[in-house]
C-alpha cells in the first residue's frame, strides 16, 4: 500500500481505508510441515478502523517483490506478535517466505528472504496494496506457483555455488503472470486445481455439497445400525462441535470489537 509521505511527514493512507470493509487473507503456517504441497489460508474481512488495516497501510518495505512482479502487489503483515486475530502460534511459513524472496538480479541477497520473513514467521495477514479485495484463489495461485515452479529454479541456481547475473535474470524472466496462468492451466488439466479454498483441490460449492452428503449418510448409517437414541447423542455432540467451530470462525470479528479502539 502507498506509503508516500505528505508535506507534514505523515504517511498518506490509501483510499481503501475509506471503505467500510476490505477482504484480505491469512496464510497459516506451515504448508510443508502441516500439509505438504497445500496452501493453508482463510479469507478475512477487515473494517476500515481495524488495527491490521492500519498497520498494512502504514507499513514500509513489506510489499511482496514477487507479487509486484506478477502484477498484483500484496502487503504482508505478521499476525502473531501483538494482533489478536485467530490462533497464531509461531512457526515457519514457507508461503510468506517465498512471497518475500528477493528477486532483483543485482541484489546480493537474491534468492533469499530477509528477517523477519525467515524462521518463526507464524501466521501472516495479506492485503492488496491497491486497497481492493484480495481473492484467496489469486493469493494461493501465486504461492503455489512460487513453491512448485520458481523455488526449484532458484534452488538449482543456488546449488551451483556462485550464481551468475545471467542465471538470475533467466529466473526473473520466468516469473511472469503469463507463466503463472499457464501453471494454473496445467493444474486444472491434471485434475488437481490446487488453488481452491483450504488447498483441498475443489471449489467451495463442491466442498459444501460433499460435506452435506457425507453428513446425511453418516447419520443415516448411525440411525440404521445403532438406533434413534444413539443418533440423538451423535446429533448433540455435533451441535457442540458446530458451536466451537462457529466461535473460532467468528473470533476475528470479536477480536476487532474488543480492540477496535487501539
mmCIF file of C-alpha atoms in Angstrom:
data_model
loop_
_atom_site.group_PDB
_atom_site.id
_atom_site.type_symbol
_atom_site.label_atom_id
_atom_site.label_comp_id
_atom_site.label_asym_id
_atom_site.label_seq_id
_atom_site.Cartn_x
_atom_site.Cartn_y
_atom_site.Cartn_z
ATOM 1 C CA UNK A 1 0.000 0.000 0.000
ATOM 2 C CA UNK A 2 1.126 3.507 -0.582
ATOM 3 C CA UNK A 3 3.465 4.963 1.994
ATOM 4 C CA UNK A 4 4.294 8.225 0.248
ATOM 5 C CA UNK A 5 4.908 10.898 2.837
ATOM 6 C CA UNK A 6 2.955 14.115 2.839
ATOM 7 C CA UNK A 7 4.458 17.558 3.475
ATOM 8 C CA UNK A 8 3.934 17.038 7.189
ATOM 9 C CA UNK A 9 5.904 13.815 7.103
ATOM 10 C CA UNK A 10 2.898 11.636 7.908
ATOM 11 C CA UNK A 11 2.365 8.600 5.647
ATOM 12 C CA UNK A 12 -0.595 9.049 3.326
ATOM 13 C CA UNK A 13 -3.086 6.272 3.791
ATOM 14 C CA UNK A 14 -4.532 4.776 0.614
ATOM 15 C CA UNK A 15 -8.147 5.223 -0.416
ATOM 16 C CA UNK A 16 -9.109 1.728 0.703
ATOM 17 C CA UNK A 17 -9.271 2.903 4.309
ATOM 18 C CA UNK A 18 -12.317 4.964 3.346
ATOM 19 C CA UNK A 19 -14.208 1.775 2.510
ATOM 20 C CA UNK A 20 -16.038 0.124 5.431
ATOM 21 C CA UNK A 21 -14.791 -3.387 4.690
ATOM 22 C CA UNK A 22 -11.984 -4.974 2.731
ATOM 23 C CA UNK A 23 -11.252 -8.648 2.116
ATOM 24 C CA UNK A 24 -7.813 -9.996 2.891
ATOM 25 C CA UNK A 25 -6.396 -13.396 3.762
ATOM 26 C CA UNK A 26 -4.451 -15.119 6.476
ATOM 27 C CA UNK A 27 -1.694 -17.527 5.446
ATOM 28 C CA UNK A 28 -1.349 -20.116 8.150
ATOM 29 C CA UNK A 29 1.911 -21.879 8.854
ATOM 30 C CA UNK A 30 3.239 -24.244 7.534
ATOM 31 C CA UNK A 31 2.394 -25.648 4.123
ATOM 32 C CA UNK A 32 5.261 -28.132 4.160
ATOM 33 C CA UNK A 33 5.037 -29.456 7.724
ATOM 34 C CA UNK A 34 1.255 -29.400 8.206
ATOM 35 C CA UNK A 35 0.038 -30.234 4.702
ATOM 36 C CA UNK A 36 2.704 -30.971 2.088
ATOM 37 C CA UNK A 37 2.053 -29.201 -1.209
ATOM 38 C CA UNK A 38 -1.090 -27.497 0.046
ATOM 39 C CA UNK A 39 -1.584 -23.881 0.983
ATOM 40 C CA UNK A 40 -3.379 -23.265 4.265
ATOM 41 C CA UNK A 41 -5.284 -19.996 4.005
ATOM 42 C CA UNK A 42 -8.555 -18.411 5.009
ATOM 43 C CA UNK A 43 -10.340 -15.239 3.962
ATOM 44 C CA UNK A 44 -10.663 -12.409 6.465
ATOM 45 C CA UNK A 45 -12.769 -9.254 6.271
ATOM 46 C CA UNK A 46 -11.431 -6.109 7.940
ATOM 47 C CA UNK A 47 -13.373 -2.974 8.791
ATOM 48 C CA UNK A 48 -11.696 0.347 7.974
ATOM 49 C CA UNK A 49 -10.567 1.020 11.560
ATOM 50 C CA UNK A 50 -9.164 -2.461 12.157
ATOM 51 C CA UNK A 51 -5.624 -2.441 13.559
ATOM 52 C CA UNK A 52 -4.381 -4.792 10.829
ATOM 53 C CA UNK A 53 -5.599 -2.458 8.104
ATOM 54 C CA UNK A 54 -3.937 0.479 9.816
ATOM 55 C CA UNK A 55 -0.678 -1.459 10.090
ATOM 56 C CA UNK A 56 -0.880 -2.609 6.477
ATOM 57 C CA UNK A 57 -1.477 0.977 5.348
ATOM 58 C CA UNK A 58 1.428 2.373 7.365
ATOM 59 C CA UNK A 59 3.950 -0.433 6.952
ATOM 60 C CA UNK A 60 7.094 0.264 4.925
ATOM 61 C CA UNK A 61 9.007 -2.207 2.798
ATOM 62 C CA UNK A 62 6.626 -5.139 3.332
ATOM 63 C CA UNK A 63 5.226 -5.361 -0.178
ATOM 64 C CA UNK A 64 5.986 -8.750 -1.696
ATOM 65 C CA UNK A 65 8.502 -8.187 -4.534
ATOM 66 C CA UNK A 66 7.358 -11.361 -6.286
ATOM 67 C CA UNK A 67 3.710 -10.321 -6.185
ATOM 68 C CA UNK A 68 4.643 -6.966 -7.698
ATOM 69 C CA UNK A 69 6.441 -8.798 -10.485
ATOM 70 C CA UNK A 70 3.331 -10.926 -11.062
ATOM 71 C CA UNK A 71 1.129 -7.854 -11.408
ATOM 72 C CA UNK A 72 -0.774 -7.911 -8.116
ATOM 73 C CA UNK A 73 1.290 -6.371 -5.296
ATOM 74 C CA UNK A 74 0.271 -7.557 -1.837
ATOM 75 C CA UNK A 75 1.295 -6.333 1.607
ATOM 76 C CA UNK A 76 2.227 -8.895 4.245
ATOM 77 C CA UNK A 77 1.715 -8.225 7.958
ATOM 78 C CA UNK A 78 2.906 -10.678 10.571
ATOM 79 C CA UNK A 79 -0.022 -11.747 12.728
ATOM 80 C CA UNK A 80 1.174 -13.204 15.986
ATOM 81 C CA UNK A 81 3.121 -10.613 17.884
ATOM 82 C CA UNK A 82 0.505 -8.185 19.133
ATOM 83 C CA UNK A 83 -2.589 -8.666 16.961
ATOM 84 C CA UNK A 84 -5.316 -10.897 18.434
ATOM 85 C CA UNK A 85 -6.753 -12.444 15.262
ATOM 86 C CA UNK A 86 -7.175 -16.206 15.146
ATOM 87 C CA UNK A 87 -4.772 -18.766 16.519
ATOM 88 C CA UNK A 88 -1.227 -17.550 15.992
ATOM 89 C CA UNK A 89 1.432 -19.906 17.378
ATOM 90 C CA UNK A 90 4.871 -19.181 15.951
ATOM 91 C CA UNK A 91 6.153 -21.398 13.188
ATOM 92 C CA UNK A 92 7.735 -21.395 9.757
ATOM 93 C CA UNK A 93 5.568 -20.056 6.958
ATOM 94 C CA UNK A 94 7.022 -21.086 3.607
ATOM 95 C CA UNK A 95 4.334 -19.265 1.615
ATOM 96 C CA UNK A 96 5.175 -15.937 3.280
ATOM 97 C CA UNK A 97 8.909 -16.557 2.971
ATOM 98 C CA UNK A 98 8.570 -17.272 -0.753
ATOM 99 C CA UNK A 99 6.452 -14.177 -1.329
ATOM 100 C CA UNK A 100 9.143 -12.058 0.333
ATOM 101 C CA UNK A 101 12.013 -13.613 -1.650
ATOM 102 C CA UNK A 102 14.480 -11.143 -3.158
ATOM 103 C CA UNK A 103 14.318 -11.446 -6.958
ATOM 104 C CA UNK A 104 16.313 -8.434 -8.159
ATOM 105 C CA UNK A 105 19.320 -9.913 -10.009
ATOM 106 C CA UNK A 106 21.659 -7.126 -8.912
ATOM 107 C CA UNK A 107 20.876 -7.626 -5.221
ATOM 108 C CA UNK A 108 23.343 -9.635 -3.130
ATOM 109 C CA UNK A 109 20.510 -11.356 -1.287
ATOM 110 C CA UNK A 110 18.997 -12.795 -4.469
ATOM 111 C CA UNK A 111 17.019 -15.986 -3.862
ATOM 112 C CA UNK A 112 16.709 -15.405 -0.120
ATOM 113 C CA UNK A 113 14.303 -13.676 2.242
ATOM 114 C CA UNK A 114 15.472 -11.326 4.964
ATOM 115 C CA UNK A 115 14.256 -11.045 8.558
ATOM 116 C CA UNK A 116 11.538 -11.148 9.759
ATOM 117 C CA UNK A 117 10.393 -13.389 6.886
ATOM 118 C CA UNK A 118 12.545 -16.402 7.725
ATOM 119 C CA UNK A 119 12.359 -18.766 10.667
ATOM 120 C CA UNK A 120 9.431 -18.444 13.043
ATOM 121 C CA UNK A 121 7.286 -16.189 10.886
ATOM 122 C CA UNK A 122 3.969 -17.502 12.223
ATOM 123 C CA UNK A 123 0.648 -16.666 10.599
ATOM 124 C CA UNK A 124 0.652 -13.789 8.130
ATOM 125 C CA UNK A 125 -2.190 -11.491 7.081
ATOM 126 C CA UNK A 126 -2.172 -10.356 3.444
ATOM 127 C CA UNK A 127 -3.998 -7.459 1.767
ATOM 128 C CA UNK A 128 -3.692 -5.945 -1.680
ATOM 129 C CA UNK A 129 -1.519 -2.858 -1.993
ATOM 130 C CA UNK A 130 -4.133 -1.091 -4.125
ATOM 131 C CA UNK A 131 -6.797 -1.498 -1.425
ATOM 132 C CA UNK A 132 -9.061 -3.772 -3.467
ATOM 133 C CA UNK A 133 -10.487 -7.037 -2.164
ATOM 134 C CA UNK A 134 -7.986 -9.874 -2.243
ATOM 135 C CA UNK A 135 -9.346 -13.083 -3.717
ATOM 136 C CA UNK A 136 -7.885 -16.008 -1.828
ATOM 137 C CA UNK A 137 -7.617 -18.021 -5.046
ATOM 138 C CA UNK A 138 -5.274 -15.422 -6.537
ATOM 139 C CA UNK A 139 -3.044 -15.462 -3.474
ATOM 140 C CA UNK A 140 -2.973 -19.246 -3.335
ATOM 141 C CA UNK A 141 -2.118 -19.471 -7.022
ATOM 142 C CA UNK A 142 0.845 -17.143 -6.536
ATOM 143 C CA UNK A 143 2.078 -19.178 -3.575
ATOM 144 C CA UNK A 144 1.751 -22.493 -5.409
ATOM 145 C CA UNK A 145 3.467 -21.083 -8.484
ATOM 146 C CA UNK A 146 6.388 -19.964 -6.342
ATOM 147 C CA UNK A 147 6.507 -23.244 -4.436
ATOM 148 C CA UNK A 148 6.283 -25.630 -7.380
ATOM 149 C CA UNK A 149 7.884 -23.694 -10.245
ATOM 150 C CA UNK A 150 10.038 -20.769 -9.084
ATOM 151 C CA UNK A 151 11.560 -22.249 -5.917
ATOM 152 C CA UNK A 152 13.079 -25.290 -7.730
ATOM 153 C CA UNK A 153 14.694 -22.973 -10.284
ATOM 154 C CA UNK A 154 16.206 -20.810 -7.552
ATOM 155 C CA UNK A 155 17.432 -23.827 -5.599
ATOM 156 C CA UNK A 156 19.004 -25.224 -8.753
ATOM 157 C CA UNK A 157 20.805 -21.956 -9.430
ATOM 158 C CA UNK A 158 21.992 -21.519 -5.851
ATOM 159 C CA UNK A 159 23.177 -25.113 -5.518
ATOM 160 C CA UNK A 160 25.703 -24.499 -8.295
ATOM 161 C CA UNK A 161 27.613 -22.127 -5.997
ATOM 162 C CA UNK A 162 28.228 -18.696 -7.437
ATOM 163 C CA UNK A 163 25.157 -17.600 -9.399
ATOM 164 C CA UNK A 164 25.848 -15.554 -12.499
ATOM 165 C CA UNK A 165 23.886 -12.428 -13.254
ATOM 166 C CA UNK A 166 22.667 -14.067 -16.455
ATOM 167 C CA UNK A 167 21.237 -17.010 -14.499
ATOM 168 C CA UNK A 168 19.462 -14.672 -12.092
ATOM 169 C CA UNK A 169 17.959 -12.777 -15.000
ATOM 170 C CA UNK A 170 16.855 -16.072 -16.547
ATOM 171 C CA UNK A 171 14.918 -16.958 -13.385
ATOM 172 C CA UNK A 172 13.473 -13.434 -13.189
ATOM 173 C CA UNK A 173 12.346 -13.697 -16.799
ATOM 174 C CA UNK A 174 10.417 -16.849 -15.905
ATOM 175 C CA UNK A 175 8.483 -15.084 -13.105
ATOM 176 C CA UNK A 176 5.660 -13.629 -15.184
ATOM 177 C CA UNK A 177 1.895 -13.542 -14.948
ATOM 178 C CA UNK A 178 1.688 -15.450 -18.230
ATOM 179 C CA UNK A 179 3.744 -18.343 -16.858
ATOM 180 C CA UNK A 180 1.694 -18.325 -13.661
ATOM 181 C CA UNK A 181 -1.531 -18.633 -15.665
ATOM 182 C CA UNK A 182 -0.003 -21.443 -17.716
ATOM 183 C CA UNK A 183 0.805 -23.171 -14.436
ATOM 184 C CA UNK A 184 -2.823 -22.753 -13.374
ATOM 185 C CA UNK A 185 -3.996 -24.377 -16.621
ATOM 186 C CA UNK A 186 -1.591 -27.267 -16.014
ATOM 187 C CA UNK A 187 -3.040 -27.795 -12.548
ATOM 188 C CA UNK A 188 -6.580 -27.927 -13.896
ATOM 189 C CA UNK A 189 -5.585 -30.181 -16.782
ATOM 190 C CA UNK A 190 -4.016 -32.626 -14.332
ATOM 191 C CA UNK A 191 -7.299 -32.827 -12.414
ATOM 192 C CA UNK A 192 -5.834 -31.175 -9.331
ATOM 193 C CA UNK A 193 -6.651 -27.443 -9.389
ATOM 194 C CA UNK A 194 -4.715 -26.942 -6.159
ATOM 195 C CA UNK A 195 -5.864 -23.344 -5.852
ATOM 196 C CA UNK A 196 -9.231 -23.794 -4.218
ATOM 197 C CA UNK A 197 -10.168 -22.838 -0.678
ATOM 198 C CA UNK A 198 -8.081 -24.508 2.033
ATOM 199 C CA UNK A 199 -5.952 -26.169 -0.630
ATOM 200 C CA UNK A 200 -8.260 -29.160 -0.889
ATOM 201 C CA UNK A 201 -8.358 -29.203 -4.687
ATOM 202 C CA UNK A 202 -12.081 -28.460 -5.012
ATOM 203 C CA UNK A 203 -14.368 -25.449 -5.161
ATOM 204 C CA UNK A 204 -16.232 -24.069 -2.176
ATOM 205 C CA UNK A 205 -19.567 -25.288 -3.531
ATOM 206 C CA UNK A 206 -18.230 -28.772 -4.276
ATOM 207 C CA UNK A 207 -16.751 -28.984 -0.800
ATOM 208 C CA UNK A 208 -20.052 -27.858 0.747
ATOM 209 C CA UNK A 209 -22.118 -30.398 -1.225
ATOM 210 C CA UNK A 210 -19.676 -33.171 -0.415
ATOM 211 C CA UNK A 211 -19.849 -32.262 3.267
ATOM 212 C CA UNK A 212 -23.664 -32.249 3.316
ATOM 213 C CA UNK A 213 -23.857 -35.620 1.548
ATOM 214 C CA UNK A 214 -21.376 -37.116 3.968
ATOM 215 C CA UNK A 215 -23.262 -35.640 6.905
ATOM 216 C CA UNK A 216 -26.601 -37.107 5.786
ATOM 217 C CA UNK A 217 -25.076 -40.501 5.008
ATOM 218 C CA UNK A 218 -23.326 -40.653 8.371
ATOM 219 C CA UNK A 219 -26.487 -40.004 10.386
ATOM 220 C CA UNK A 220 -28.468 -42.421 8.239
ATOM 221 C CA UNK A 221 -25.978 -45.195 8.992
ATOM 222 C CA UNK A 222 -25.981 -44.361 12.716
ATOM 223 C CA UNK A 223 -29.788 -44.491 12.759
ATOM 224 C CA UNK A 224 -29.907 -47.792 10.861
ATOM 225 C CA UNK A 225 -27.288 -49.647 12.906
ATOM 226 C CA UNK A 226 -27.437 -48.018 16.355
ATOM 227 C CA UNK A 227 -30.998 -46.742 16.661
ATOM 228 C CA UNK A 228 -32.644 -43.433 17.380
ATOM 229 C CA UNK A 229 -31.104 -42.969 20.859
ATOM 230 C CA UNK A 230 -27.554 -43.207 19.584
ATOM 231 C CA UNK A 231 -28.451 -40.932 16.697
ATOM 232 C CA UNK A 232 -29.707 -38.250 19.109
ATOM 233 C CA UNK A 233 -26.474 -38.476 21.128
ATOM 234 C CA UNK A 234 -24.432 -38.014 17.967
ATOM 235 C CA UNK A 235 -26.538 -35.010 16.968
ATOM 236 C CA UNK A 236 -25.896 -33.383 20.362
ATOM 237 C CA UNK A 237 -22.159 -33.960 20.007
ATOM 238 C CA UNK A 238 -22.261 -32.495 16.530
ATOM 239 C CA UNK A 239 -24.048 -29.359 17.756
ATOM 240 C CA UNK A 240 -21.380 -28.835 20.406
ATOM 241 C CA UNK A 241 -18.645 -29.137 17.776
ATOM 242 C CA UNK A 242 -20.586 -26.801 15.488
ATOM 243 C CA UNK A 243 -20.727 -24.134 18.214
ATOM 244 C CA UNK A 244 -16.980 -24.435 18.812
ATOM 245 C CA UNK A 245 -16.152 -24.120 15.118
ATOM 246 C CA UNK A 246 -18.547 -21.184 14.718
ATOM 247 C CA UNK A 247 -16.891 -19.353 17.603
ATOM 248 C CA UNK A 248 -13.455 -19.945 16.069
ATOM 249 C CA UNK A 249 -14.551 -18.557 12.691
ATOM 250 C CA UNK A 250 -16.183 -15.527 14.350
ATOM 251 C CA UNK A 251 -13.159 -14.840 16.530
ATOM 252 C CA UNK A 252 -11.641 -12.213 14.170
ATOM 253 C CA UNK A 253 -14.842 -10.155 14.389
ATOM 254 C CA UNK A 254 -14.947 -10.496 18.177
ATOM 255 C CA UNK A 255 -11.299 -9.515 18.383
ATOM 256 C CA UNK A 256 -11.965 -6.434 16.287
ATOM 257 C CA UNK A 257 -14.810 -5.377 18.563
ATOM 258 C CA UNK A 258 -12.558 -5.773 21.598
ATOM 259 C CA UNK A 259 -9.523 -3.998 20.165
ATOM 260 C CA UNK A 260 -11.044 -1.537 17.688
ATOM 261 C CA UNK A 261 -10.028 1.473 19.783
ATOM 262 C CA UNK A 262 -6.357 0.520 19.980
#
